[in-house]
Amino acid sequence: MEGWDPSTKSTLTQIPLLTTKAGPRDGAAWTQRLKEEYKALIAYTQMNKSNDNDWFRISAANPEGTRWTGNCWYVHNLLKYEFDLQFDIPVTYPSTAPELELPQLDGKTQKMYRGGKICLTVHFKPLWAKNCPRFGIAHALCLGLAPWLAAEIPILVDSGMIKHKDDAASSAES
Amino acid sequence: MEVELKEVLNDLESLKQSLADTSHSAPIDKLKLRVERLANLGNYGPVRRSKVKDMSAEVVDSNPYSRLMALQRMGIVENYESIREFSVAIVGIGGVGSVAAEMLTRCGIGRLLLYDYDKVELANMNRLFFRPEQVGMTKTDAAVQTLSDINPDVVLESYTLNITTVQGFDTFMSSLKNKSFRPNKEGSGVDLVLSCVDNYEARMAVNQACNELNQTWMESGVSEDAVSGHIQLLIPGETACFACAPPLIVASGVDERTLKREGVCAASLPTTMGVVAGLLVQNTLKYLLKFGQVSPYLGYNSLKDFFPTMEMKPNPQCSNVACLERQKEYLLVKPARDAAAKAKKEAEASAATESPLHIDNEWNISVVDDCELDKVDVQSSDALPEGLTRELPSADEYRTPLAETPISPADDLDDLRKQLEALNSA
């Protein structure tokens, strides 16, 4: 965990850790894991709200809890940039992390694989591997997606690859 | 078109005959020549060869298998034609998988199962196999198109799906189990699975499927910087599975990040990918046709032309439950296996009819085969041979965290879901 900023570290320590090592094919154990995932997500969302640092919405898109959809946003120069967020829980979960996708940014940055999957290889995958099975979706968002947005969005905005929705609307009108 | 051209020729001929003025016959002859050339061009167009019932060793230009059957005459392979009974599944039809598929197709493999969810792009043209006119097709469809032209004898099955998703994985498993090609085959419906994928998640999915099906498979990979690669044989229970230890990478001497998927930023070379595909299919042929030594692990560092090899024993504390089951089964049949090995050794010894070197052996000194000792214990990463390193760290020892809220089974999933929804809408 060297190299991480103190606020991320302190946030991380407050997200409840998970204990059940189970994937979507493990029946009752997966239901148990899903409960833990929800607890961690609820705690993390509450914490973000109370710290005035709310930055994502995510909910299961199917009853099995294997597909998740929602959105996330990042504030840069006082403007809020919002993106759809989606991912599948892989069959080998939690040995392998979910691959977080921002489909609207597909093809706009090199730090992304086909289909809008954000690149987590260097900053996140080793941490996930080390902490299996204690890390869950909430940890992936906190340690995978949040730093990615913080690193990429300012560059994408400054280089003109993405525009704020108000700018995009006004330029479309003109 | 052929008929049309013939008619044009006839028309020209009659036109020539009908003209009284012979001064026009020279340009008409010229025209006729051009039409004839066009008609000939048509003869070089695509011709599909018909299927071959039996592989023949007859040395004639028209026999697609004469050079392969010669392997028998040379004493390399005992029964080459048995290749037609084998089914090989190739997961990932990219730079390595597509070339491996072409090699096996040209070798006359019985059946190929191809898995990929991607489409052919112009960015793939620095590698072998796919052609620019196939851009936009799914890789599986494009592969079937080319492969069925090259060798119509091969049974091709294509699956356009992502094996890491729950649904894709189910289809993947059932396709491997399907035995309609050779109903009396033992075990699963395929003889070997080749993993030619470009990411850790998909490798873990192949590993999971093969551990559950007790299916031998081979893994392959090329580094993101395109200068090194590896192949590995995985026999569930007998060798380390992909989850037994963090994946190995061949240290390139430059940057040691490998086993990564193809992103916009990943480099690739047709050479490295071709070499790795060649190593993979060579090992496959040795395994299926039972010749030479099948390599348990072979690395390729192209910068130094260095090929590290090693063997890995399974991890008794592997995190994969199916792997532990296979390990248990493997240990159970150990006495039988030892007896068979001993009988084979004795048979060889009696064939040689050698008398013992020393009649009396007061101190019970025996010579031990040292190849067993060479095996690397996957848990101690210090024991890796030169030129190999680990890609990911191992999971920490599991400690029950102190500040943990215990989850009672009484917690209701719907209740939790509603709580999160309430937070989301707030």
Coordinates of C-alpha atoms in Angstrom, one line a residue:
Chain A
M1 CA 0.0 0.0 0.0
E2 CA 3.0 2.3 -0.3
G3 CA 2.4 5.2 -2.5
W4 CA -1.3 5.6 -1.8
D5 CA -2.5 8.9 -0.4
P6 CA -3.5 9.0 3.3
S7 CA -7.2 9.7 2.6
T8 CA -7.6 6.7 0.3
K9 CA -5.8 4.6 2.9
S10 CA -8.1 5.8 5.7
T11 CA -11.2 5.3 3.6
L12 CA -10.1 1.8 2.7
T13 CA -9.6 0.7 6.3
Q14 CA -13.2 1.7 7.0
I15 CA -14.7 -0.4 4.2
P16 CA -15.7 -3.8 5.8
L17 CA -13.6 -6.7 4.5
L18 CA -15.3 -9.7 3.1
T19 CA -14.7 -13.3 4.3
T20 CA -16.5 -15.7 2.0
K21 CA -14.5 -16.9 -1.0
A22 CA -17.2 -17.7 -3.5
G23 CA -18.0 -16.9 -7.1
P24 CA -21.3 -16.8 -9.0
R25 CA -21.2 -20.6 -9.6
D26 CA -21.0 -21.5 -5.9
G27 CA -24.7 -21.5 -5.0
A28 CA -25.4 -20.6 -1.4
A29 CA -21.9 -19.5 -0.7
W30 CA -22.3 -16.9 -3.5
T31 CA -25.5 -15.6 -1.9
Q32 CA -23.5 -15.2 1.3
R33 CA -20.7 -13.4 -0.6
L34 CA -23.3 -11.2 -2.2
K35 CA -24.6 -10.1 1.2
E36 CA -21.1 -9.2 2.2
E37 CA -20.7 -7.3 -1.0
Y38 CA -23.8 -5.3 -0.3
K39 CA -22.7 -4.6 3.3
A40 CA -19.3 -3.2 2.1
L41 CA -21.0 -1.2 -0.7
I42 CA -23.5 0.3 1.8
A43 CA -20.8 1.2 4.3
Y44 CA -18.7 2.8 1.5
T45 CA -21.6 4.8 0.0
Q46 CA -22.6 6.0 3.5
M47 CA -19.0 7.0 4.3
N48 CA -18.7 8.9 1.0
K49 CA -22.0 10.7 1.6
S50 CA -21.0 11.7 5.1
N51 CA -17.6 12.9 3.9
D52 CA -19.3 14.9 1.1
N53 CA -17.4 12.7 -1.4
D54 CA -20.2 10.8 -3.1
W55 CA -19.0 9.8 -6.5
F56 CA -20.8 6.7 -7.8
R57 CA -24.1 4.7 -8.0
I58 CA -24.0 1.0 -8.6
S59 CA -26.6 -1.7 -8.3
A60 CA -27.1 -5.3 -9.4
A61 CA -28.7 -5.5 -12.9
N62 CA -29.8 -9.1 -12.4
P63 CA -31.2 -11.1 -9.5
E64 CA -28.1 -13.3 -9.4
G65 CA -25.9 -10.3 -8.8
T66 CA -23.5 -11.2 -11.6
R67 CA -24.0 -8.0 -13.6
W68 CA -23.8 -4.5 -12.2
T69 CA -24.7 -1.2 -13.7
G70 CA -24.7 2.4 -12.5
N71 CA -22.7 5.5 -13.0
C72 CA -19.8 7.5 -11.6
W73 CA -18.7 11.1 -11.8
Y74 CA -15.6 13.2 -11.3
V75 CA -15.3 16.9 -10.6
H76 CA -12.6 18.7 -12.5
N77 CA -12.3 22.5 -12.5
L78 CA -15.6 22.8 -10.7
L79 CA -17.4 20.9 -13.5
K80 CA -18.9 17.5 -13.0
Y81 CA -18.2 14.8 -15.6
E82 CA -20.5 11.8 -15.4
F83 CA -20.1 8.3 -17.0
D84 CA -22.0 5.1 -17.2
L85 CA -20.3 2.3 -15.2
Q86 CA -20.9 -1.4 -15.8
F87 CA -19.2 -4.8 -15.1
D88 CA -19.7 -8.5 -14.9
I89 CA -18.7 -10.7 -12.0
P90 CA -16.3 -13.2 -13.7
V91 CA -16.7 -17.0 -13.1
T92 CA -13.4 -17.1 -11.3
Y93 CA -14.3 -14.3 -8.9
P94 CA -12.9 -13.4 -6.4
S95 CA -9.6 -14.9 -7.6
T96 CA -9.9 -12.4 -10.5
A97 CA -11.2 -8.9 -10.0
P98 CA -14.2 -7.6 -11.9
E99 CA -13.3 -5.7 -15.1
L100 CA -14.8 -2.2 -14.6
E101 CA -16.1 -0.7 -17.9
L102 CA -16.8 2.9 -18.8
P103 CA -18.3 2.3 -22.3
Q104 CA -18.6 6.0 -23.1
L105 CA -14.9 6.4 -23.0
D106 CA -14.1 3.4 -25.2
G107 CA -11.4 4.3 -27.7
K108 CA -10.7 7.7 -26.1
T109 CA -7.7 6.8 -23.9
Q110 CA -4.8 4.4 -24.1
K111 CA -5.4 3.4 -20.5
M112 CA -8.3 1.2 -21.5
Y113 CA -8.9 -2.1 -23.1
R114 CA -11.5 -2.9 -25.8
G115 CA -15.1 -2.3 -24.8
G116 CA -14.2 0.4 -22.3
K117 CA -12.6 -1.8 -19.7
I118 CA -10.3 0.4 -17.7
C119 CA -6.7 -0.6 -17.3
L120 CA -6.2 -1.9 -13.7
T121 CA -3.2 -4.1 -14.3
V122 CA -0.5 -2.0 -12.7
H123 CA -2.1 -0.1 -9.9
F124 CA -4.8 -2.5 -8.8
K125 CA -4.5 -6.1 -9.8
P126 CA -1.5 -6.9 -7.5
L127 CA -3.4 -5.4 -4.6
W128 CA -6.4 -7.5 -5.4
A129 CA -4.4 -10.7 -5.8
K130 CA -2.7 -10.0 -2.4
N131 CA -6.0 -9.4 -0.6
C132 CA -8.1 -12.2 -2.1
P133 CA -10.8 -12.9 -0.9
R134 CA -11.1 -9.9 1.5
F135 CA -11.6 -7.3 -1.2
G136 CA -14.9 -6.9 -3.0
I137 CA -16.7 -4.6 -5.4
A138 CA -16.5 -1.6 -3.0
H139 CA -12.7 -2.0 -2.8
A140 CA -12.4 -2.3 -6.6
L141 CA -14.2 1.0 -6.9
C142 CA -12.1 2.7 -4.2
L143 CA -8.7 1.4 -5.3
G144 CA -9.3 0.7 -9.0
L145 CA -11.8 3.1 -10.4
A146 CA -11.3 6.2 -8.2
P147 CA -7.6 6.6 -8.9
W148 CA -8.1 5.8 -12.6
L149 CA -10.7 8.7 -12.8
A150 CA -8.4 11.0 -10.9
A151 CA -5.5 10.3 -13.3
E152 CA -7.4 10.1 -16.6
I153 CA -10.3 12.6 -16.5
P154 CA -8.2 15.7 -16.2
I155 CA -6.0 14.6 -19.1
L156 CA -9.1 13.7 -21.2
V157 CA -10.7 17.1 -20.4
D158 CA -7.6 19.1 -21.0
S159 CA -6.8 17.4 -24.3
G160 CA -10.4 18.0 -25.4
M161 CA -11.2 14.3 -25.8
I162 CA -14.2 14.7 -23.5
K163 CA -16.4 17.8 -23.1
H164 CA -18.6 18.8 -20.3
K165 CA -22.3 18.1 -21.1
D166 CA -23.2 21.8 -21.0
D167 CA -20.4 22.7 -23.5
A168 CA -21.3 19.8 -25.7
A169 CA -25.0 21.0 -25.7
S170 CA -24.1 24.6 -26.4
S171 CA -21.7 23.7 -29.2
A172 CA -24.3 21.5 -30.7
E173 CA -26.8 24.4 -30.7
S174 CA -24.5 26.9 -32.2
Chain B
M1 CA -18.0 -16.1 -66.8
E2 CA -16.2 -18.9 -68.7
V3 CA -19.2 -19.5 -71.0
E4 CA -19.6 -15.8 -71.7
L5 CA -15.9 -15.5 -72.7
K6 CA -16.2 -18.5 -75.0
E7 CA -19.2 -16.8 -76.7
V8 CA -17.2 -13.6 -77.1
L9 CA -14.4 -15.7 -78.8
N10 CA -16.9 -17.3 -81.1
D11 CA -18.4 -14.0 -82.0
L12 CA -15.0 -12.5 -82.8
E13 CA -14.2 -15.5 -85.0
S14 CA -17.5 -15.2 -87.0
L15 CA -16.9 -11.4 -87.2
K16 CA -13.4 -12.1 -88.7
Q17 CA -14.9 -14.6 -91.2
S18 CA -17.7 -12.2 -92.2
L19 CA -15.4 -9.3 -93.0
A20 CA -14.2 -9.3 -96.5
D21 CA -11.6 -6.7 -95.7
T22 CA -8.6 -8.6 -94.3
S23 CA -7.0 -5.5 -93.0
H24 CA -9.1 -5.8 -89.8
S25 CA -8.1 -9.4 -89.0
A26 CA -4.9 -8.4 -87.1
P27 CA -6.7 -6.2 -84.5
I28 CA -9.4 -8.9 -84.2
D29 CA -6.7 -11.6 -83.5
K30 CA -5.2 -9.3 -80.9
L31 CA -8.7 -9.0 -79.2
K32 CA -9.1 -12.8 -79.4
L33 CA -5.7 -13.3 -77.6
R34 CA -6.8 -10.9 -74.8
V35 CA -10.0 -12.7 -74.3
E36 CA -8.2 -16.0 -74.2
R37 CA -5.9 -14.6 -71.5
L38 CA -8.9 -13.5 -69.5
A39 CA -10.4 -17.0 -69.8
N40 CA -7.1 -18.5 -68.5
L41 CA -7.1 -16.1 -65.5
G42 CA -10.3 -17.6 -64.4
N43 CA -8.7 -21.0 -64.1
Y44 CA -6.4 -19.7 -61.2
G45 CA -9.4 -18.6 -59.1
P46 CA -10.4 -20.3 -55.9
V47 CA -10.6 -24.1 -56.2
R48 CA -11.7 -26.0 -53.2
R49 CA -10.2 -29.4 -52.8
S50 CA -12.5 -32.2 -52.0
K51 CA -12.4 -34.1 -48.7
V52 CA -9.9 -36.9 -48.3
K53 CA -11.2 -40.1 -46.8
D54 CA -8.0 -41.8 -45.7
M55 CA -4.6 -40.2 -45.3
S56 CA -2.3 -41.7 -47.9
A57 CA 1.5 -41.8 -47.7
E58 CA 1.7 -41.9 -51.5
V59 CA 4.3 -39.3 -52.7
V60 CA 2.4 -37.4 -55.4
D61 CA 1.9 -33.6 -55.8
S62 CA -1.8 -33.9 -55.3
N63 CA -1.6 -35.7 -51.9
P64 CA -2.0 -33.0 -49.1
Y65 CA -0.7 -35.4 -46.4
S66 CA 2.4 -37.1 -48.1
R67 CA 4.9 -35.0 -46.2
L68 CA 3.1 -35.5 -42.9
M69 CA 2.8 -39.3 -43.4
A70 CA 6.5 -39.3 -44.2
L71 CA 7.0 -38.8 -40.4
Q72 CA 6.1 -42.4 -40.0
R73 CA 8.6 -43.6 -42.6
M74 CA 11.3 -41.5 -40.9
G75 CA 10.5 -43.2 -37.6
I76 CA 9.4 -40.1 -35.8
V77 CA 5.7 -40.8 -35.4
E78 CA 4.3 -44.3 -35.0
N79 CA 0.8 -43.6 -36.3
Y80 CA 0.3 -40.2 -37.9
E81 CA -3.2 -40.8 -39.1
S82 CA -4.4 -41.1 -35.5
I83 CA -4.3 -37.2 -35.6
R84 CA -7.7 -37.4 -37.3
E85 CA -9.3 -38.8 -34.1
F86 CA -8.1 -35.8 -32.0
S87 CA -10.1 -32.8 -31.0
V88 CA -8.3 -29.6 -29.9
A89 CA -10.0 -26.6 -28.4
I90 CA -8.3 -23.2 -29.0
V91 CA -9.4 -20.4 -26.7
G92 CA -8.5 -17.0 -28.0
I93 CA -8.1 -16.7 -31.8
G94 CA -5.5 -13.8 -31.8
G95 CA -1.9 -13.6 -32.8
V96 CA -1.0 -17.0 -31.3
G97 CA -4.3 -18.9 -31.4
S98 CA -5.1 -18.2 -35.1
V99 CA -1.6 -19.3 -36.2
A100 CA -1.8 -22.4 -33.9
A101 CA -5.2 -23.2 -35.5
E102 CA -3.8 -22.9 -39.0
M103 CA -0.8 -25.2 -38.1
L104 CA -3.1 -27.8 -36.7
T105 CA -5.5 -27.5 -39.7
R106 CA -2.6 -28.1 -42.1
C107 CA -1.5 -31.1 -40.0
G108 CA -4.9 -32.6 -40.6
I109 CA -6.2 -32.5 -37.0
G110 CA -9.6 -34.2 -36.6
R111 CA -11.6 -31.4 -35.0
L112 CA -10.9 -27.8 -33.9
L113 CA -13.1 -25.8 -31.4
L114 CA -12.5 -22.1 -31.7
Y115 CA -13.5 -19.5 -29.0
D116 CA -13.2 -15.8 -29.2
Y117 CA -15.6 -12.8 -28.8
D118 CA -13.5 -10.2 -30.7
K119 CA -13.7 -8.9 -34.2
V120 CA -10.9 -8.7 -36.8
E121 CA -9.4 -5.1 -36.9
L122 CA -6.9 -3.4 -39.1
A123 CA -4.7 -3.2 -36.0
N124 CA -4.3 -7.0 -36.2
M125 CA -2.6 -6.9 -39.6
N126 CA 0.9 -6.8 -38.1
R127 CA 0.3 -10.4 -37.1
L128 CA -0.2 -13.5 -39.2
F129 CA -3.3 -15.3 -40.5
F130 CA -6.1 -12.7 -40.8
R131 CA -6.4 -10.7 -44.0
P132 CA -7.5 -7.1 -44.5
E133 CA -10.7 -8.0 -46.3
Q134 CA -11.8 -9.9 -43.1
V135 CA -11.9 -6.7 -41.0
G136 CA -15.2 -6.4 -39.2
M137 CA -15.9 -10.2 -39.2
T138 CA -15.8 -12.0 -35.9
K139 CA -12.4 -13.7 -35.4
T140 CA -14.1 -17.1 -35.2
D141 CA -16.0 -16.7 -38.4
A142 CA -13.0 -15.3 -40.3
A143 CA -10.9 -18.2 -39.0
V144 CA -13.5 -20.8 -40.1
Q145 CA -13.6 -19.2 -43.5
T146 CA -9.8 -19.5 -44.0
L147 CA -9.3 -22.8 -42.3
S148 CA -12.1 -24.6 -44.1
D149 CA -10.5 -23.5 -47.4
I150 CA -7.1 -24.7 -46.4
N151 CA -8.2 -28.1 -45.2
P152 CA -11.9 -29.2 -45.6
D153 CA -11.2 -32.5 -43.8
V154 CA -11.0 -30.7 -40.4
V155 CA -14.3 -30.4 -38.5
L156 CA -14.5 -26.8 -37.3
E157 CA -16.7 -25.5 -34.5
S158 CA -16.7 -21.8 -33.6
Y159 CA -18.0 -20.2 -30.5
T160 CA -18.3 -16.4 -30.4
L161 CA -18.4 -15.8 -26.6
N162 CA -16.6 -14.5 -23.6
I163 CA -15.6 -17.4 -21.4
T164 CA -15.2 -15.3 -18.3
T165 CA -18.9 -14.4 -18.0
V166 CA -21.2 -16.9 -16.3
Q167 CA -23.2 -17.6 -19.4
G168 CA -20.1 -17.9 -21.7
F169 CA -18.4 -20.2 -19.2
D170 CA -21.4 -22.6 -19.2
T171 CA -21.4 -22.8 -23.0
F172 CA -17.6 -23.3 -22.9
M173 CA -17.9 -26.2 -20.4
S174 CA -20.7 -28.0 -22.3
S175 CA -18.9 -27.7 -25.6
L176 CA -15.8 -29.3 -24.1
K177 CA -18.0 -32.1 -22.7
N178 CA -19.8 -32.8 -25.9
K179 CA -18.6 -36.2 -27.2
S180 CA -20.6 -36.4 -30.5
F181 CA -17.3 -36.4 -32.5
R182 CA -15.9 -39.5 -30.9
P183 CA -18.6 -41.0 -28.6
N184 CA -16.3 -43.8 -27.1
K185 CA -13.6 -41.4 -26.0
E186 CA -12.8 -41.4 -22.3
G187 CA -13.1 -38.2 -20.2
S188 CA -14.2 -35.0 -21.9
G189 CA -15.0 -34.5 -25.6
V190 CA -11.6 -32.9 -26.4
D191 CA -8.0 -34.2 -26.2
L192 CA -6.4 -30.9 -25.4
V193 CA -7.3 -27.3 -24.7
L194 CA -4.9 -24.6 -25.9
S195 CA -5.2 -21.3 -24.1
C196 CA -4.1 -18.5 -26.4
V197 CA -5.7 -15.7 -24.5
D198 CA -4.2 -12.4 -23.6
N199 CA -5.3 -11.8 -20.1
Y200 CA -5.2 -13.3 -16.6
E201 CA -9.0 -13.5 -16.2
A202 CA -9.5 -15.7 -19.2
R203 CA -6.6 -17.9 -18.2
M204 CA -8.1 -18.4 -14.8
A205 CA -11.4 -19.3 -16.5
V206 CA -9.7 -21.9 -18.7
N207 CA -7.9 -23.2 -15.6
Q208 CA -11.2 -23.5 -13.7
A209 CA -12.9 -25.4 -16.6
C210 CA -10.0 -27.8 -17.1
N211 CA -9.6 -28.5 -13.3
E212 CA -13.3 -29.3 -13.1
L213 CA -13.2 -31.5 -16.2
N214 CA -9.8 -33.1 -15.4
Q215 CA -8.7 -31.9 -18.8
T216 CA -5.1 -31.6 -19.8
W217 CA -4.3 -28.2 -21.3
M218 CA -1.5 -26.0 -22.5
E219 CA -1.1 -22.3 -21.7
S220 CA 0.7 -19.8 -23.9
G221 CA 1.5 -16.2 -23.7
V222 CA 3.5 -13.3 -25.2
S223 CA 4.7 -10.4 -23.2
E224 CA 3.2 -6.9 -23.7
D225 CA 6.5 -5.7 -25.0
A226 CA 6.4 -8.4 -27.7
V227 CA 9.9 -9.7 -26.9
S228 CA 9.3 -12.8 -24.8
G229 CA 6.8 -15.6 -24.4
H230 CA 6.2 -19.0 -22.9
I231 CA 4.2 -22.2 -23.2
Q232 CA 3.2 -24.5 -20.3
L233 CA 1.6 -27.9 -19.9
L234 CA -1.0 -28.3 -17.2
I235 CA -2.2 -31.7 -16.2
P236 CA -4.8 -31.3 -13.3
G237 CA -3.5 -32.9 -10.1
E238 CA -0.2 -33.8 -11.6
T239 CA 1.4 -30.4 -12.4
A240 CA 0.8 -27.0 -10.8
C241 CA -2.5 -25.5 -12.0
F242 CA -2.6 -21.9 -13.1
A243 CA -4.0 -20.9 -9.7
C244 CA -1.4 -22.9 -7.7
A245 CA 1.1 -20.0 -7.8
P246 CA 1.1 -16.5 -9.2
P247 CA 1.8 -16.8 -13.0
L248 CA 5.4 -17.0 -14.1
I249 CA 6.8 -14.6 -16.6
V250 CA 10.0 -14.7 -18.7
A251 CA 12.1 -11.9 -17.5
S252 CA 13.0 -10.0 -20.7
G253 CA 15.7 -8.0 -19.1
V254 CA 13.9 -4.8 -19.9
D255 CA 10.5 -4.5 -18.4
E256 CA 8.9 -7.4 -16.5
R257 CA 5.2 -6.8 -17.1
T258 CA 3.7 -9.5 -19.1
L259 CA 0.6 -11.7 -19.4
K260 CA -1.3 -8.6 -20.1
R261 CA -4.1 -8.3 -22.5
E262 CA -4.1 -6.6 -25.8
G263 CA -4.8 -3.0 -25.2
V264 CA -4.3 -0.1 -27.5
C265 CA -0.8 0.2 -25.9
A266 CA 0.4 -3.4 -26.1
A267 CA 3.1 -4.1 -28.7
S268 CA 3.1 -7.2 -30.8
L269 CA 5.4 -8.8 -33.4
P270 CA 4.4 -11.5 -35.9
T271 CA 7.8 -13.1 -35.2
T272 CA 7.4 -13.6 -31.5
M273 CA 3.8 -14.7 -31.8
G274 CA 4.7 -17.1 -34.6
V275 CA 7.5 -18.6 -32.5
V276 CA 5.3 -19.1 -29.5
A277 CA 2.5 -20.6 -31.7
G278 CA 5.1 -22.9 -33.2
L279 CA 6.4 -24.0 -29.8
L280 CA 2.8 -24.5 -28.6
V281 CA 1.7 -26.7 -31.6
Q282 CA 5.0 -28.6 -31.6
N283 CA 4.3 -29.5 -27.9
T284 CA 0.7 -30.3 -28.9
L285 CA 1.8 -32.7 -31.7
K286 CA 4.3 -34.4 -29.4
Y287 CA 1.7 -34.8 -26.7
L288 CA -1.0 -36.1 -29.1
L289 CA 1.1 -38.3 -31.4
K290 CA 3.4 -39.5 -28.6
F291 CA 6.9 -38.6 -29.8
G292 CA 9.8 -36.8 -28.2
Q293 CA 9.6 -35.2 -24.8
V294 CA 6.6 -33.0 -24.0
S295 CA 7.8 -29.8 -22.4
P296 CA 6.2 -29.0 -19.0
Y297 CA 7.3 -25.3 -19.3
L298 CA 9.3 -23.5 -22.0
G299 CA 10.1 -19.9 -21.9
Y300 CA 11.3 -17.7 -24.8
N301 CA 13.4 -14.6 -24.3
S302 CA 14.0 -13.2 -27.7
L303 CA 16.4 -10.5 -26.7
K304 CA 18.9 -13.0 -25.4
D305 CA 17.6 -16.0 -27.3
F306 CA 17.3 -17.8 -24.0
F307 CA 14.8 -20.7 -23.4
P308 CA 14.3 -21.4 -19.7
T309 CA 12.6 -24.7 -18.8
M310 CA 11.2 -26.0 -15.6
E311 CA 8.7 -28.3 -13.9
M312 CA 6.2 -27.4 -11.3
K313 CA 4.5 -29.6 -8.7
P314 CA 1.0 -28.7 -7.6
N315 CA 0.5 -26.6 -4.5
P316 CA -1.2 -28.6 -1.7
Q317 CA -2.7 -25.3 -0.5
C318 CA -4.0 -24.2 -3.9
S319 CA -6.9 -21.8 -3.6
N320 CA -8.7 -23.7 -6.4
V321 CA -11.0 -26.4 -4.9
A322 CA -11.1 -28.4 -8.1
C323 CA -7.3 -28.5 -8.3
L324 CA -7.2 -29.9 -4.7
E325 CA -9.6 -32.7 -5.7
R326 CA -7.5 -33.6 -8.7
Q327 CA -4.4 -33.6 -6.5
K328 CA -6.1 -36.1 -4.2
E329 CA -7.1 -38.3 -7.0
Y330 CA -3.6 -38.2 -8.4
L331 CA -2.2 -39.3 -5.1
L332 CA -4.7 -42.1 -4.8
V333 CA -3.6 -43.8 -8.0
K334 CA 0.1 -43.3 -7.1
P335 CA 0.7 -47.0 -6.1
A336 CA -0.8 -48.2 -9.4
R337 CA 1.3 -45.6 -11.3
D338 CA 4.5 -46.6 -9.5
A339 CA 3.8 -50.3 -10.2
A340 CA 3.3 -49.5 -13.9
A341 CA 6.5 -47.5 -14.1
K342 CA 8.4 -50.2 -12.2
A343 CA 7.0 -52.9 -14.6
K344 CA 8.0 -50.8 -17.6
K345 CA 11.5 -50.3 -16.1
E346 CA 11.8 -54.0 -15.4
A347 CA 10.7 -54.9 -18.9
E348 CA 13.3 -52.6 -20.3
A349 CA 16.0 -54.0 -17.9
S350 CA 15.2 -57.6 -18.8
A351 CA 15.3 -56.7 -22.5
A352 CA 18.8 -55.4 -21.9
T353 CA 19.6 -58.5 -19.7
E354 CA 22.2 -56.7 -17.7
S355 CA 23.8 -58.3 -14.6
P356 CA 24.0 -56.0 -11.6
L357 CA 27.1 -53.9 -11.3
H358 CA 27.7 -55.0 -7.7
I359 CA 26.4 -58.3 -6.3
D360 CA 26.4 -57.2 -2.7
N361 CA 25.2 -53.8 -1.5
E362 CA 26.1 -53.7 2.2
W363 CA 25.1 -50.1 2.7
N364 CA 22.0 -50.1 0.5
I365 CA 23.3 -47.5 -1.8
S366 CA 20.9 -46.7 -4.6
V367 CA 21.0 -44.4 -7.5
V368 CA 18.1 -42.0 -7.4
D369 CA 16.6 -40.4 -10.5
D370 CA 17.4 -36.7 -10.0
C371 CA 14.8 -35.4 -12.4
E372 CA 12.2 -35.7 -9.6
L373 CA 14.3 -33.4 -7.3
D374 CA 14.6 -30.8 -10.0
K375 CA 10.9 -30.0 -9.7
V376 CA 10.3 -26.5 -8.3
D377 CA 8.1 -26.2 -5.3
V378 CA 5.6 -23.6 -6.4
Q379 CA 5.3 -22.1 -2.9
S380 CA 8.9 -20.9 -2.6
S381 CA 9.3 -18.3 -5.3
D382 CA 13.1 -18.1 -4.5
A383 CA 13.6 -21.5 -6.2
L384 CA 12.7 -20.2 -9.7
P385 CA 15.2 -20.9 -12.3
E386 CA 17.2 -18.2 -13.9
G387 CA 15.3 -15.9 -16.2
L388 CA 11.8 -16.4 -14.6
T389 CA 9.9 -14.2 -12.2
R390 CA 6.4 -13.9 -10.8
E391 CA 3.8 -11.6 -12.2
L392 CA 1.5 -11.1 -9.2
P393 CA 2.0 -11.5 -5.5
S394 CA 0.5 -14.5 -3.6
A395 CA -2.5 -13.8 -1.4
D396 CA -1.5 -12.9 2.1
E397 CA -2.0 -15.5 4.9
Y398 CA -5.6 -15.3 5.8
R399 CA -6.1 -13.4 9.0
T400 CA -9.5 -12.6 10.4
P401 CA -9.6 -8.8 10.4
L402 CA -10.2 -7.3 13.8
A403 CA -12.6 -4.5 12.9
E404 CA -15.0 -6.7 11.1
T405 CA -18.8 -6.7 11.4
P406 CA -19.9 -10.3 11.5
I407 CA -22.5 -11.2 8.9
S408 CA -25.2 -13.2 10.4
P409 CA -27.0 -15.6 8.0
A410 CA -30.2 -14.0 9.1
D411 CA -29.3 -10.9 6.9
D412 CA -31.7 -10.8 4.1
L413 CA -30.3 -10.2 0.6
D414 CA -33.4 -8.3 -0.6
D415 CA -33.1 -6.1 2.5
L416 CA -29.5 -5.3 1.8
R417 CA -30.3 -4.6 -1.8
K418 CA -33.1 -2.2 -0.8
Q419 CA -30.7 -0.4 1.6
L420 CA -28.2 0.2 -1.2
E421 CA -31.0 1.4 -3.5
A422 CA -32.2 3.8 -0.8
L423 CA -28.7 5.2 -0.5
N424 CA -28.4 5.4 -4.3
S425 CA -31.6 7.3 -4.7
A426 CA -30.9 9.6 -1.8

